[in-house]
Amino acid sequence: MMEELDFRTNNSNGSVKRRLLRVEMESVFGDLPPSGISGSSHNRFTVEKSAITPQECENAVSLTHVGRAGEAQMVDVSPKESTKRIAIASCNVILGKKVFDLVLANQMAKGDVLSVAKIAGISGAKHTSTLIPLCHNITLSHVRVDLHLNPKNYSVDIEGEAASTGKTGVEMEAMTAVTIAGLTVYDMCKAASKDIQITNVRLESKTGGKSGQWSREE
């Protein structure tokens, strides 16, 4: 009799614990399927998966760095044809008048801001595949980084260009070039101000590859 009572007590406690666990899970994930907690991970995935529209599935498939199960993957570019690839990107570094005047007069303690940032941008483009994990390690035939002081808003305008002949584009190399150049401007000037802003990192144009030519429309 005592053993039966203990069994009922334990069974009751187990039911209470399962109900409490279910309530807790529902507070996090929403209503669980009728099958209960058992297999809830699989059932929840099934419910969520069925809620995806065909259009969303089509868009998801177009993300080439995402596998069928949603995992990250590196794209196999071996079937692609080699073409001439060129990409141009830009960004803007807002300095403020005080820092702008110091850079203009080449009076920053670390030295020539624009020259150092130019070299950093070129170096950054060549290390893109190290910084961005799913980018291919490609051979660049040309990298250009130009920096110009803009007195209208006390900023530095940065433009970067990357070129290669191969099976994948160089958009990331161009954007990495201007981003690293912008970060270098910040590093060179941060002793004078912490209010410097790196803004508007974006692709301006690209040519080559299956998608052909693209240019940003203002």
JSON list of C-alpha atoms in Angstrom, two decimals:
[
{"chain": "A", "resi": 1, "resn": "MET", "atom": "CA", "xyz": [0.00, 0.00, 0.00]},
{"chain": "A", "resi": 2, "resn": "MET", "atom": "CA", "xyz": [2.82, 2.37, 0.92]},
{"chain": "A", "resi": 3, "resn": "GLU", "atom": "CA", "xyz": [4.64, 1.53, -2.35]},
{"chain": "A", "resi": 4, "resn": "GLU", "atom": "CA", "xyz": [1.46, 2.23, -4.34]},
{"chain": "A", "resi": 5, "resn": "LEU", "atom": "CA", "xyz": [1.04, 5.57, -2.53]},
{"chain": "A", "resi": 6, "resn": "ASP", "atom": "CA", "xyz": [4.66, 6.50, -3.27]},
{"chain": "A", "resi": 7, "resn": "PHE", "atom": "CA", "xyz": [4.14, 5.58, -6.93]},
{"chain": "A", "resi": 8, "resn": "ARG", "atom": "CA", "xyz": [1.02, 7.72, -7.15]},
{"chain": "A", "resi": 9, "resn": "THR", "atom": "CA", "xyz": [2.78, 10.60, -5.40]},
{"chain": "A", "resi": 10, "resn": "ASN", "atom": "CA", "xyz": [5.77, 10.39, -7.72]},
{"chain": "A", "resi": 11, "resn": "ASN", "atom": "CA", "xyz": [3.51, 10.05, -10.74]},
{"chain": "A", "resi": 12, "resn": "SER", "atom": "CA", "xyz": [1.52, 13.08, -9.57]},
{"chain": "A", "resi": 13, "resn": "ASN", "atom": "CA", "xyz": [4.69, 15.08, -9.03]},
{"chain": "A", "resi": 14, "resn": "GLY", "atom": "CA", "xyz": [5.87, 14.06, -12.49]},
{"chain": "A", "resi": 15, "resn": "SER", "atom": "CA", "xyz": [2.61, 15.27, -14.02]},
{"chain": "A", "resi": 16, "resn": "VAL", "atom": "CA", "xyz": [2.88, 18.58, -12.21]},
{"chain": "A", "resi": 17, "resn": "LYS", "atom": "CA", "xyz": [6.48, 19.01, -13.39]},
{"chain": "A", "resi": 18, "resn": "ARG", "atom": "CA", "xyz": [5.46, 18.23, -16.98]},
{"chain": "A", "resi": 19, "resn": "ARG", "atom": "CA", "xyz": [2.60, 20.73, -16.80]},
{"chain": "A", "resi": 20, "resn": "LEU", "atom": "CA", "xyz": [4.91, 23.38, -15.36]},
{"chain": "A", "resi": 21, "resn": "LEU", "atom": "CA", "xyz": [7.48, 22.67, -18.07]},
{"chain": "A", "resi": 22, "resn": "ARG", "atom": "CA", "xyz": [4.79, 22.92, -20.73]},
{"chain": "A", "resi": 23, "resn": "VAL", "atom": "CA", "xyz": [3.59, 26.27, -19.36]},
{"chain": "A", "resi": 24, "resn": "GLU", "atom": "CA", "xyz": [7.17, 27.56, -19.31]},
{"chain": "A", "resi": 25, "resn": "MET", "atom": "CA", "xyz": [7.83, 26.41, -22.89]},
{"chain": "A", "resi": 26, "resn": "GLU", "atom": "CA", "xyz": [4.55, 27.92, -24.11]},
{"chain": "A", "resi": 27, "resn": "SER", "atom": "CA", "xyz": [5.56, 31.25, -22.56]},
{"chain": "A", "resi": 28, "resn": "VAL", "atom": "CA", "xyz": [8.71, 31.14, -24.68]},
{"chain": "A", "resi": 29, "resn": "PHE", "atom": "CA", "xyz": [7.61, 29.39, -27.89]},
{"chain": "A", "resi": 30, "resn": "GLY", "atom": "CA", "xyz": [3.85, 29.93, -27.92]},
{"chain": "A", "resi": 31, "resn": "ASP", "atom": "CA", "xyz": [1.21, 27.18, -27.94]},
{"chain": "A", "resi": 32, "resn": "LEU", "atom": "CA", "xyz": [2.71, 23.71, -28.28]},
{"chain": "A", "resi": 33, "resn": "PRO", "atom": "CA", "xyz": [1.21, 21.07, -30.61]},
{"chain": "A", "resi": 34, "resn": "PRO", "atom": "CA", "xyz": [-1.37, 18.64, -29.05]},
{"chain": "A", "resi": 35, "resn": "SER", "atom": "CA", "xyz": [1.23, 15.86, -28.97]},
{"chain": "A", "resi": 36, "resn": "GLY", "atom": "CA", "xyz": [2.73, 17.52, -25.91]},
{"chain": "A", "resi": 37, "resn": "ILE", "atom": "CA", "xyz": [6.31, 18.07, -24.89]},
{"chain": "A", "resi": 38, "resn": "SER", "atom": "CA", "xyz": [7.53, 14.79, -26.36]},
{"chain": "A", "resi": 39, "resn": "GLY", "atom": "CA", "xyz": [9.05, 15.54, -29.74]},
{"chain": "A", "resi": 40, "resn": "SER", "atom": "CA", "xyz": [8.20, 19.22, -29.28]},
{"chain": "A", "resi": 41, "resn": "SER", "atom": "CA", "xyz": [11.40, 20.35, -30.98]},
{"chain": "A", "resi": 42, "resn": "HIS", "atom": "CA", "xyz": [10.53, 18.43, -34.15]},
{"chain": "A", "resi": 43, "resn": "ASN", "atom": "CA", "xyz": [6.86, 19.43, -34.04]},
{"chain": "A", "resi": 44, "resn": "ARG", "atom": "CA", "xyz": [7.68, 23.09, -33.47]},
{"chain": "A", "resi": 45, "resn": "PHE", "atom": "CA", "xyz": [10.02, 22.99, -36.46]},
{"chain": "A", "resi": 46, "resn": "THR", "atom": "CA", "xyz": [7.28, 21.38, -38.57]},
{"chain": "A", "resi": 47, "resn": "VAL", "atom": "CA", "xyz": [4.73, 24.03, -37.60]},
{"chain": "A", "resi": 48, "resn": "GLU", "atom": "CA", "xyz": [7.15, 26.88, -38.27]},
{"chain": "A", "resi": 49, "resn": "LYS", "atom": "CA", "xyz": [8.26, 25.33, -41.55]},
{"chain": "A", "resi": 50, "resn": "SER", "atom": "CA", "xyz": [4.68, 24.94, -42.78]},
{"chain": "A", "resi": 51, "resn": "ALA", "atom": "CA", "xyz": [4.05, 28.62, -42.04]},
{"chain": "A", "resi": 52, "resn": "ILE", "atom": "CA", "xyz": [6.63, 29.71, -44.65]},
{"chain": "A", "resi": 53, "resn": "THR", "atom": "CA", "xyz": [5.01, 30.93, -47.84]},
{"chain": "A", "resi": 54, "resn": "PRO", "atom": "CA", "xyz": [6.15, 29.69, -51.28]},
{"chain": "A", "resi": 55, "resn": "GLN", "atom": "CA", "xyz": [7.47, 33.18, -52.03]},
{"chain": "A", "resi": 56, "resn": "GLU", "atom": "CA", "xyz": [9.57, 33.12, -48.86]},
{"chain": "A", "resi": 57, "resn": "CYS", "atom": "CA", "xyz": [10.92, 29.69, -49.83]},
{"chain": "A", "resi": 58, "resn": "GLU", "atom": "CA", "xyz": [11.85, 31.01, -53.25]},
{"chain": "A", "resi": 59, "resn": "ASN", "atom": "CA", "xyz": [13.66, 33.97, -51.71]},
{"chain": "A", "resi": 60, "resn": "ALA", "atom": "CA", "xyz": [15.45, 31.72, -49.21]},
{"chain": "A", "resi": 61, "resn": "VAL", "atom": "CA", "xyz": [16.75, 29.46, -51.99]},
{"chain": "A", "resi": 62, "resn": "SER", "atom": "CA", "xyz": [18.17, 32.53, -53.77]},
{"chain": "A", "resi": 63, "resn": "LEU", "atom": "CA", "xyz": [20.49, 33.16, -50.79]},
{"chain": "A", "resi": 64, "resn": "THR", "atom": "CA", "xyz": [23.46, 31.22, -52.10]},
{"chain": "A", "resi": 65, "resn": "HIS", "atom": "CA", "xyz": [25.34, 31.17, -48.79]},
{"chain": "A", "resi": 66, "resn": "VAL", "atom": "CA", "xyz": [22.42, 29.37, -47.09]},
{"chain": "A", "resi": 67, "resn": "GLY", "atom": "CA", "xyz": [21.99, 25.61, -47.53]},
{"chain": "A", "resi": 68, "resn": "ARG", "atom": "CA", "xyz": [18.69, 23.72, -47.79]},
{"chain": "A", "resi": 69, "resn": "ALA", "atom": "CA", "xyz": [18.66, 23.09, -44.04]},
{"chain": "A", "resi": 70, "resn": "GLY", "atom": "CA", "xyz": [19.43, 26.74, -43.29]},
{"chain": "A", "resi": 71, "resn": "GLU", "atom": "CA", "xyz": [23.11, 26.16, -42.57]},
{"chain": "A", "resi": 72, "resn": "ALA", "atom": "CA", "xyz": [25.89, 28.48, -43.73]},
{"chain": "A", "resi": 73, "resn": "GLN", "atom": "CA", "xyz": [27.81, 27.28, -46.75]},
{"chain": "A", "resi": 74, "resn": "MET", "atom": "CA", "xyz": [30.50, 28.42, -49.14]},
{"chain": "A", "resi": 75, "resn": "VAL", "atom": "CA", "xyz": [29.32, 28.62, -52.74]},
{"chain": "A", "resi": 76, "resn": "ASP", "atom": "CA", "xyz": [30.92, 26.28, -55.28]},
{"chain": "A", "resi": 77, "resn": "VAL", "atom": "CA", "xyz": [31.87, 28.60, -58.15]},
{"chain": "A", "resi": 78, "resn": "SER", "atom": "CA", "xyz": [33.66, 25.95, -60.23]},
{"chain": "A", "resi": 79, "resn": "PRO", "atom": "CA", "xyz": [30.85, 25.68, -62.84]},
{"chain": "A", "resi": 80, "resn": "LYS", "atom": "CA", "xyz": [30.91, 29.44, -63.50]},
{"chain": "A", "resi": 81, "resn": "GLU", "atom": "CA", "xyz": [32.70, 31.06, -66.40]},
{"chain": "A", "resi": 82, "resn": "SER", "atom": "CA", "xyz": [35.64, 33.39, -65.78]},
{"chain": "A", "resi": 83, "resn": "THR", "atom": "CA", "xyz": [34.85, 36.99, -66.70]},
{"chain": "A", "resi": 84, "resn": "LYS", "atom": "CA", "xyz": [36.32, 40.41, -66.02]},
{"chain": "A", "resi": 85, "resn": "ARG", "atom": "CA", "xyz": [34.92, 41.67, -62.71]},
{"chain": "A", "resi": 86, "resn": "ILE", "atom": "CA", "xyz": [35.00, 45.27, -61.47]},
{"chain": "A", "resi": 87, "resn": "ALA", "atom": "CA", "xyz": [33.28, 46.77, -58.43]},
{"chain": "A", "resi": 88, "resn": "ILE", "atom": "CA", "xyz": [33.27, 50.29, -57.00]},
{"chain": "A", "resi": 89, "resn": "ALA", "atom": "CA", "xyz": [32.22, 51.14, -53.43]},
{"chain": "A", "resi": 90, "resn": "SER", "atom": "CA", "xyz": [32.22, 54.26, -51.30]},
{"chain": "A", "resi": 91, "resn": "CYS", "atom": "CA", "xyz": [31.86, 55.56, -47.76]},
{"chain": "A", "resi": 92, "resn": "ASN", "atom": "CA", "xyz": [32.04, 58.84, -45.89]},
{"chain": "A", "resi": 93, "resn": "VAL", "atom": "CA", "xyz": [33.85, 59.66, -42.65]},
{"chain": "A", "resi": 94, "resn": "ILE", "atom": "CA", "xyz": [32.44, 62.69, -40.84]},
{"chain": "A", "resi": 95, "resn": "LEU", "atom": "CA", "xyz": [35.27, 64.34, -38.90]},
{"chain": "A", "resi": 96, "resn": "GLY", "atom": "CA", "xyz": [33.89, 67.61, -37.57]},
{"chain": "A", "resi": 97, "resn": "LYS", "atom": "CA", "xyz": [35.53, 70.99, -38.17]},
{"chain": "A", "resi": 98, "resn": "LYS", "atom": "CA", "xyz": [38.30, 70.68, -35.56]},
{"chain": "A", "resi": 99, "resn": "VAL", "atom": "CA", "xyz": [39.57, 67.33, -36.78]},
{"chain": "A", "resi": 100, "resn": "PHE", "atom": "CA", "xyz": [39.02, 68.28, -40.42]},
{"chain": "A", "resi": 101, "resn": "ASP", "atom": "CA", "xyz": [41.29, 71.29, -40.01]},
{"chain": "A", "resi": 102, "resn": "LEU", "atom": "CA", "xyz": [43.97, 69.16, -38.35]},
{"chain": "A", "resi": 103, "resn": "VAL", "atom": "CA", "xyz": [43.88, 66.59, -41.16]},
{"chain": "A", "resi": 104, "resn": "LEU", "atom": "CA", "xyz": [43.90, 69.32, -43.79]},
{"chain": "A", "resi": 105, "resn": "ALA", "atom": "CA", "xyz": [47.01, 70.85, -42.21]},
{"chain": "A", "resi": 106, "resn": "ASN", "atom": "CA", "xyz": [48.55, 67.38, -41.72]},
{"chain": "A", "resi": 107, "resn": "GLN", "atom": "CA", "xyz": [48.88, 68.06, -38.01]},
{"chain": "A", "resi": 108, "resn": "MET", "atom": "CA", "xyz": [47.60, 64.77, -36.61]},
{"chain": "A", "resi": 109, "resn": "ALA", "atom": "CA", "xyz": [50.03, 63.17, -34.15]},
{"chain": "A", "resi": 110, "resn": "LYS", "atom": "CA", "xyz": [50.05, 59.82, -35.98]},
{"chain": "A", "resi": 111, "resn": "GLY", "atom": "CA", "xyz": [51.01, 61.38, -39.29]},
{"chain": "A", "resi": 112, "resn": "ASP", "atom": "CA", "xyz": [49.52, 61.64, -42.78]},
{"chain": "A", "resi": 113, "resn": "VAL", "atom": "CA", "xyz": [45.95, 60.40, -42.28]},
{"chain": "A", "resi": 114, "resn": "LEU", "atom": "CA", "xyz": [44.91, 60.06, -45.91]},
{"chain": "A", "resi": 115, "resn": "SER", "atom": "CA", "xyz": [48.07, 58.29, -47.08]},
{"chain": "A", "resi": 116, "resn": "VAL", "atom": "CA", "xyz": [47.99, 55.73, -44.27]},
{"chain": "A", "resi": 117, "resn": "ALA", "atom": "CA", "xyz": [44.26, 55.11, -44.80]},
{"chain": "A", "resi": 118, "resn": "LYS", "atom": "CA", "xyz": [44.82, 54.60, -48.54]},
{"chain": "A", "resi": 119, "resn": "ILE", "atom": "CA", "xyz": [47.42, 51.88, -47.95]},
{"chain": "A", "resi": 120, "resn": "ALA", "atom": "CA", "xyz": [45.22, 50.28, -45.28]},
{"chain": "A", "resi": 121, "resn": "GLY", "atom": "CA", "xyz": [42.28, 50.15, -47.68]},
{"chain": "A", "resi": 122, "resn": "ILE", "atom": "CA", "xyz": [44.34, 48.45, -50.38]},
{"chain": "A", "resi": 123, "resn": "SER", "atom": "CA", "xyz": [45.67, 45.95, -47.86]},
{"chain": "A", "resi": 124, "resn": "GLY", "atom": "CA", "xyz": [42.15, 45.34, -46.54]},
{"chain": "A", "resi": 125, "resn": "ALA", "atom": "CA", "xyz": [40.84, 44.47, -50.00]},
{"chain": "A", "resi": 126, "resn": "LYS", "atom": "CA", "xyz": [43.56, 41.82, -50.36]},
{"chain": "A", "resi": 127, "resn": "HIS", "atom": "CA", "xyz": [42.55, 40.25, -47.02]},
{"chain": "A", "resi": 128, "resn": "THR", "atom": "CA", "xyz": [38.79, 40.18, -47.60]},
{"chain": "A", "resi": 129, "resn": "SER", "atom": "CA", "xyz": [38.47, 36.38, -47.56]},
{"chain": "A", "resi": 130, "resn": "THR", "atom": "CA", "xyz": [40.26, 36.32, -44.19]},
{"chain": "A", "resi": 131, "resn": "LEU", "atom": "CA", "xyz": [37.89, 38.89, -42.69]},
{"chain": "A", "resi": 132, "resn": "ILE", "atom": "CA", "xyz": [34.65, 37.64, -44.29]},
{"chain": "A", "resi": 133, "resn": "PRO", "atom": "CA", "xyz": [34.52, 33.85, -43.73]},
{"chain": "A", "resi": 134, "resn": "LEU", "atom": "CA", "xyz": [32.44, 32.75, -46.75]},
{"chain": "A", "resi": 135, "resn": "CYS", "atom": "CA", "xyz": [34.20, 34.95, -49.31]},
{"chain": "A", "resi": 136, "resn": "HIS", "atom": "CA", "xyz": [36.41, 33.19, -51.83]},
{"chain": "A", "resi": 137, "resn": "ASN", "atom": "CA", "xyz": [40.14, 33.81, -51.83]},
{"chain": "A", "resi": 138, "resn": "ILE", "atom": "CA", "xyz": [40.53, 35.45, -55.23]},
{"chain": "A", "resi": 139, "resn": "THR", "atom": "CA", "xyz": [43.39, 37.00, -57.15]},
{"chain": "A", "resi": 140, "resn": "LEU", "atom": "CA", "xyz": [42.92, 40.75, -57.52]},
{"chain": "A", "resi": 141, "resn": "SER", "atom": "CA", "xyz": [44.36, 42.38, -60.62]},
{"chain": "A", "resi": 142, "resn": "HIS", "atom": "CA", "xyz": [43.81, 45.92, -59.36]},
{"chain": "A", "resi": 143, "resn": "VAL", "atom": "CA", "xyz": [42.79, 47.82, -56.23]},
{"chain": "A", "resi": 144, "resn": "ARG", "atom": "CA", "xyz": [42.25, 51.58, -56.06]},
{"chain": "A", "resi": 145, "resn": "VAL", "atom": "CA", "xyz": [41.42, 53.61, -52.96]},
{"chain": "A", "resi": 146, "resn": "ASP", "atom": "CA", "xyz": [40.94, 57.39, -53.18]},
{"chain": "A", "resi": 147, "resn": "LEU", "atom": "CA", "xyz": [40.32, 59.73, -50.25]},
{"chain": "A", "resi": 148, "resn": "HIS", "atom": "CA", "xyz": [39.25, 63.35, -50.61]},
{"chain": "A", "resi": 149, "resn": "LEU", "atom": "CA", "xyz": [38.58, 65.96, -47.95]},
{"chain": "A", "resi": 150, "resn": "ASN", "atom": "CA", "xyz": [35.10, 67.44, -48.27]},
{"chain": "A", "resi": 151, "resn": "PRO", "atom": "CA", "xyz": [34.87, 70.94, -46.76]},
{"chain": "A", "resi": 152, "resn": "LYS", "atom": "CA", "xyz": [31.08, 71.06, -47.20]},
{"chain": "A", "resi": 153, "resn": "ASN", "atom": "CA", "xyz": [30.44, 68.75, -44.26]},
{"chain": "A", "resi": 154, "resn": "TYR", "atom": "CA", "xyz": [33.97, 68.43, -42.81]},
{"chain": "A", "resi": 155, "resn": "SER", "atom": "CA", "xyz": [34.35, 64.83, -43.91]},
{"chain": "A", "resi": 156, "resn": "VAL", "atom": "CA", "xyz": [36.49, 62.44, -45.92]},
{"chain": "A", "resi": 157, "resn": "ASP", "atom": "CA", "xyz": [34.94, 60.94, -49.04]},
{"chain": "A", "resi": 158, "resn": "ILE", "atom": "CA", "xyz": [36.35, 57.48, -49.77]},
{"chain": "A", "resi": 159, "resn": "GLU", "atom": "CA", "xyz": [36.00, 55.52, -52.99]},
{"chain": "A", "resi": 160, "resn": "GLY", "atom": "CA", "xyz": [37.40, 52.06, -53.61]},
{"chain": "A", "resi": 161, "resn": "GLU", "atom": "CA", "xyz": [37.64, 49.93, -56.72]},
{"chain": "A", "resi": 162, "resn": "ALA", "atom": "CA", "xyz": [38.56, 46.26, -57.05]},
{"chain": "A", "resi": 163, "resn": "ALA", "atom": "CA", "xyz": [39.12, 44.28, -60.24]},
{"chain": "A", "resi": 164, "resn": "SER", "atom": "CA", "xyz": [39.73, 40.65, -61.09]},
{"chain": "A", "resi": 165, "resn": "THR", "atom": "CA", "xyz": [39.23, 38.11, -63.85]},
{"chain": "A", "resi": 166, "resn": "GLY", "atom": "CA", "xyz": [37.59, 35.07, -62.34]},
{"chain": "A", "resi": 167, "resn": "LYS", "atom": "CA", "xyz": [34.46, 33.15, -61.38]},
{"chain": "A", "resi": 168, "resn": "THR", "atom": "CA", "xyz": [33.19, 35.33, -58.54]},
{"chain": "A", "resi": 169, "resn": "GLY", "atom": "CA", "xyz": [32.61, 39.04, -58.05]},
{"chain": "A", "resi": 170, "resn": "VAL", "atom": "CA", "xyz": [34.74, 41.62, -56.24]},
{"chain": "A", "resi": 171, "resn": "GLU", "atom": "CA", "xyz": [31.98, 43.63, -54.55]},
{"chain": "A", "resi": 172, "resn": "MET", "atom": "CA", "xyz": [33.10, 42.54, -51.08]},
{"chain": "A", "resi": 173, "resn": "GLU", "atom": "CA", "xyz": [36.70, 43.47, -51.84]},
{"chain": "A", "resi": 174, "resn": "ALA", "atom": "CA", "xyz": [35.68, 46.98, -52.89]},
{"chain": "A", "resi": 175, "resn": "MET", "atom": "CA", "xyz": [33.48, 47.46, -49.81]},
{"chain": "A", "resi": 176, "resn": "THR", "atom": "CA", "xyz": [36.13, 46.03, -47.51]},
{"chain": "A", "resi": 177, "resn": "ALA", "atom": "CA", "xyz": [38.65, 48.47, -48.98]},
{"chain": "A", "resi": 178, "resn": "VAL", "atom": "CA", "xyz": [36.57, 51.56, -48.16]},
{"chain": "A", "resi": 179, "resn": "THR", "atom": "CA", "xyz": [35.54, 50.20, -44.75]},
{"chain": "A", "resi": 180, "resn": "ILE", "atom": "CA", "xyz": [39.12, 49.52, -43.65]},
{"chain": "A", "resi": 181, "resn": "ALA", "atom": "CA", "xyz": [40.19, 52.91, -45.01]},
{"chain": "A", "resi": 182, "resn": "GLY", "atom": "CA", "xyz": [37.41, 54.56, -43.00]},
{"chain": "A", "resi": 183, "resn": "LEU", "atom": "CA", "xyz": [38.37, 52.69, -39.83]},
{"chain": "A", "resi": 184, "resn": "THR", "atom": "CA", "xyz": [41.97, 53.78, -40.34]},
{"chain": "A", "resi": 185, "resn": "VAL", "atom": "CA", "xyz": [40.90, 57.40, -40.63]},
{"chain": "A", "resi": 186, "resn": "TYR", "atom": "CA", "xyz": [39.11, 56.98, -37.31]},
{"chain": "A", "resi": 187, "resn": "ASP", "atom": "CA", "xyz": [42.16, 55.37, -35.71]},
{"chain": "A", "resi": 188, "resn": "MET", "atom": "CA", "xyz": [44.46, 58.12, -36.95]},
{"chain": "A", "resi": 189, "resn": "CYS", "atom": "CA", "xyz": [42.15, 60.85, -35.62]},
{"chain": "A", "resi": 190, "resn": "LYS", "atom": "CA", "xyz": [40.53, 59.37, -32.49]},
{"chain": "A", "resi": 191, "resn": "ALA", "atom": "CA", "xyz": [42.93, 61.18, -30.15]},
{"chain": "A", "resi": 192, "resn": "ALA", "atom": "CA", "xyz": [41.45, 64.46, -31.34]},
{"chain": "A", "resi": 193, "resn": "SER", "atom": "CA", "xyz": [37.80, 63.38, -31.24]},
{"chain": "A", "resi": 194, "resn": "LYS", "atom": "CA", "xyz": [35.66, 60.37, -30.40]},
{"chain": "A", "resi": 195, "resn": "ASP", "atom": "CA", "xyz": [32.69, 61.81, -32.28]},
{"chain": "A", "resi": 196, "resn": "ILE", "atom": "CA", "xyz": [33.90, 60.77, -35.75]},
{"chain": "A", "resi": 197, "resn": "GLN", "atom": "CA", "xyz": [31.32, 58.80, -37.76]},
{"chain": "A", "resi": 198, "resn": "ILE", "atom": "CA", "xyz": [31.85, 56.27, -40.55]},
{"chain": "A", "resi": 199, "resn": "THR", "atom": "CA", "xyz": [28.73, 56.35, -42.71]},
{"chain": "A", "resi": 200, "resn": "ASN", "atom": "CA", "xyz": [27.17, 55.24, -46.00]},
{"chain": "A", "resi": 201, "resn": "VAL", "atom": "CA", "xyz": [29.33, 52.22, -46.78]},
{"chain": "A", "resi": 202, "resn": "ARG", "atom": "CA", "xyz": [27.77, 50.99, -50.02]},
{"chain": "A", "resi": 203, "resn": "LEU", "atom": "CA", "xyz": [28.32, 49.44, -53.41]},
{"chain": "A", "resi": 204, "resn": "GLU", "atom": "CA", "xyz": [28.15, 51.98, -56.23]},
{"chain": "A", "resi": 205, "resn": "SER", "atom": "CA", "xyz": [28.52, 49.74, -59.29]},
{"chain": "A", "resi": 206, "resn": "LYS", "atom": "CA", "xyz": [29.66, 46.35, -60.52]},
{"chain": "A", "resi": 207, "resn": "THR", "atom": "CA", "xyz": [30.31, 44.68, -63.88]},
{"chain": "A", "resi": 208, "resn": "GLY", "atom": "CA", "xyz": [30.88, 41.12, -65.02]},
{"chain": "A", "resi": 209, "resn": "GLY", "atom": "CA", "xyz": [29.43, 37.78, -64.08]},
{"chain": "A", "resi": 210, "resn": "LYS", "atom": "CA", "xyz": [26.01, 36.29, -64.76]},
{"chain": "A", "resi": 211, "resn": "SER", "atom": "CA", "xyz": [24.13, 39.36, -63.45]},
{"chain": "A", "resi": 212, "resn": "GLY", "atom": "CA", "xyz": [26.12, 41.67, -65.72]},
{"chain": "A", "resi": 213, "resn": "GLN", "atom": "CA", "xyz": [26.30, 45.39, -65.07]},
{"chain": "A", "resi": 214, "resn": "TRP", "atom": "CA", "xyz": [24.67, 47.10, -62.08]},
{"chain": "A", "resi": 215, "resn": "SER", "atom": "CA", "xyz": [24.81, 50.72, -60.96]},
{"chain": "A", "resi": 216, "resn": "ARG", "atom": "CA", "xyz": [23.21, 52.48, -58.00]},
{"chain": "A", "resi": 217, "resn": "GLU", "atom": "CA", "xyz": [20.44, 54.87, -58.94]},
{"chain": "A", "resi": 218, "resn": "GLU", "atom": "CA", "xyz": [20.27, 58.04, -56.87]}
]
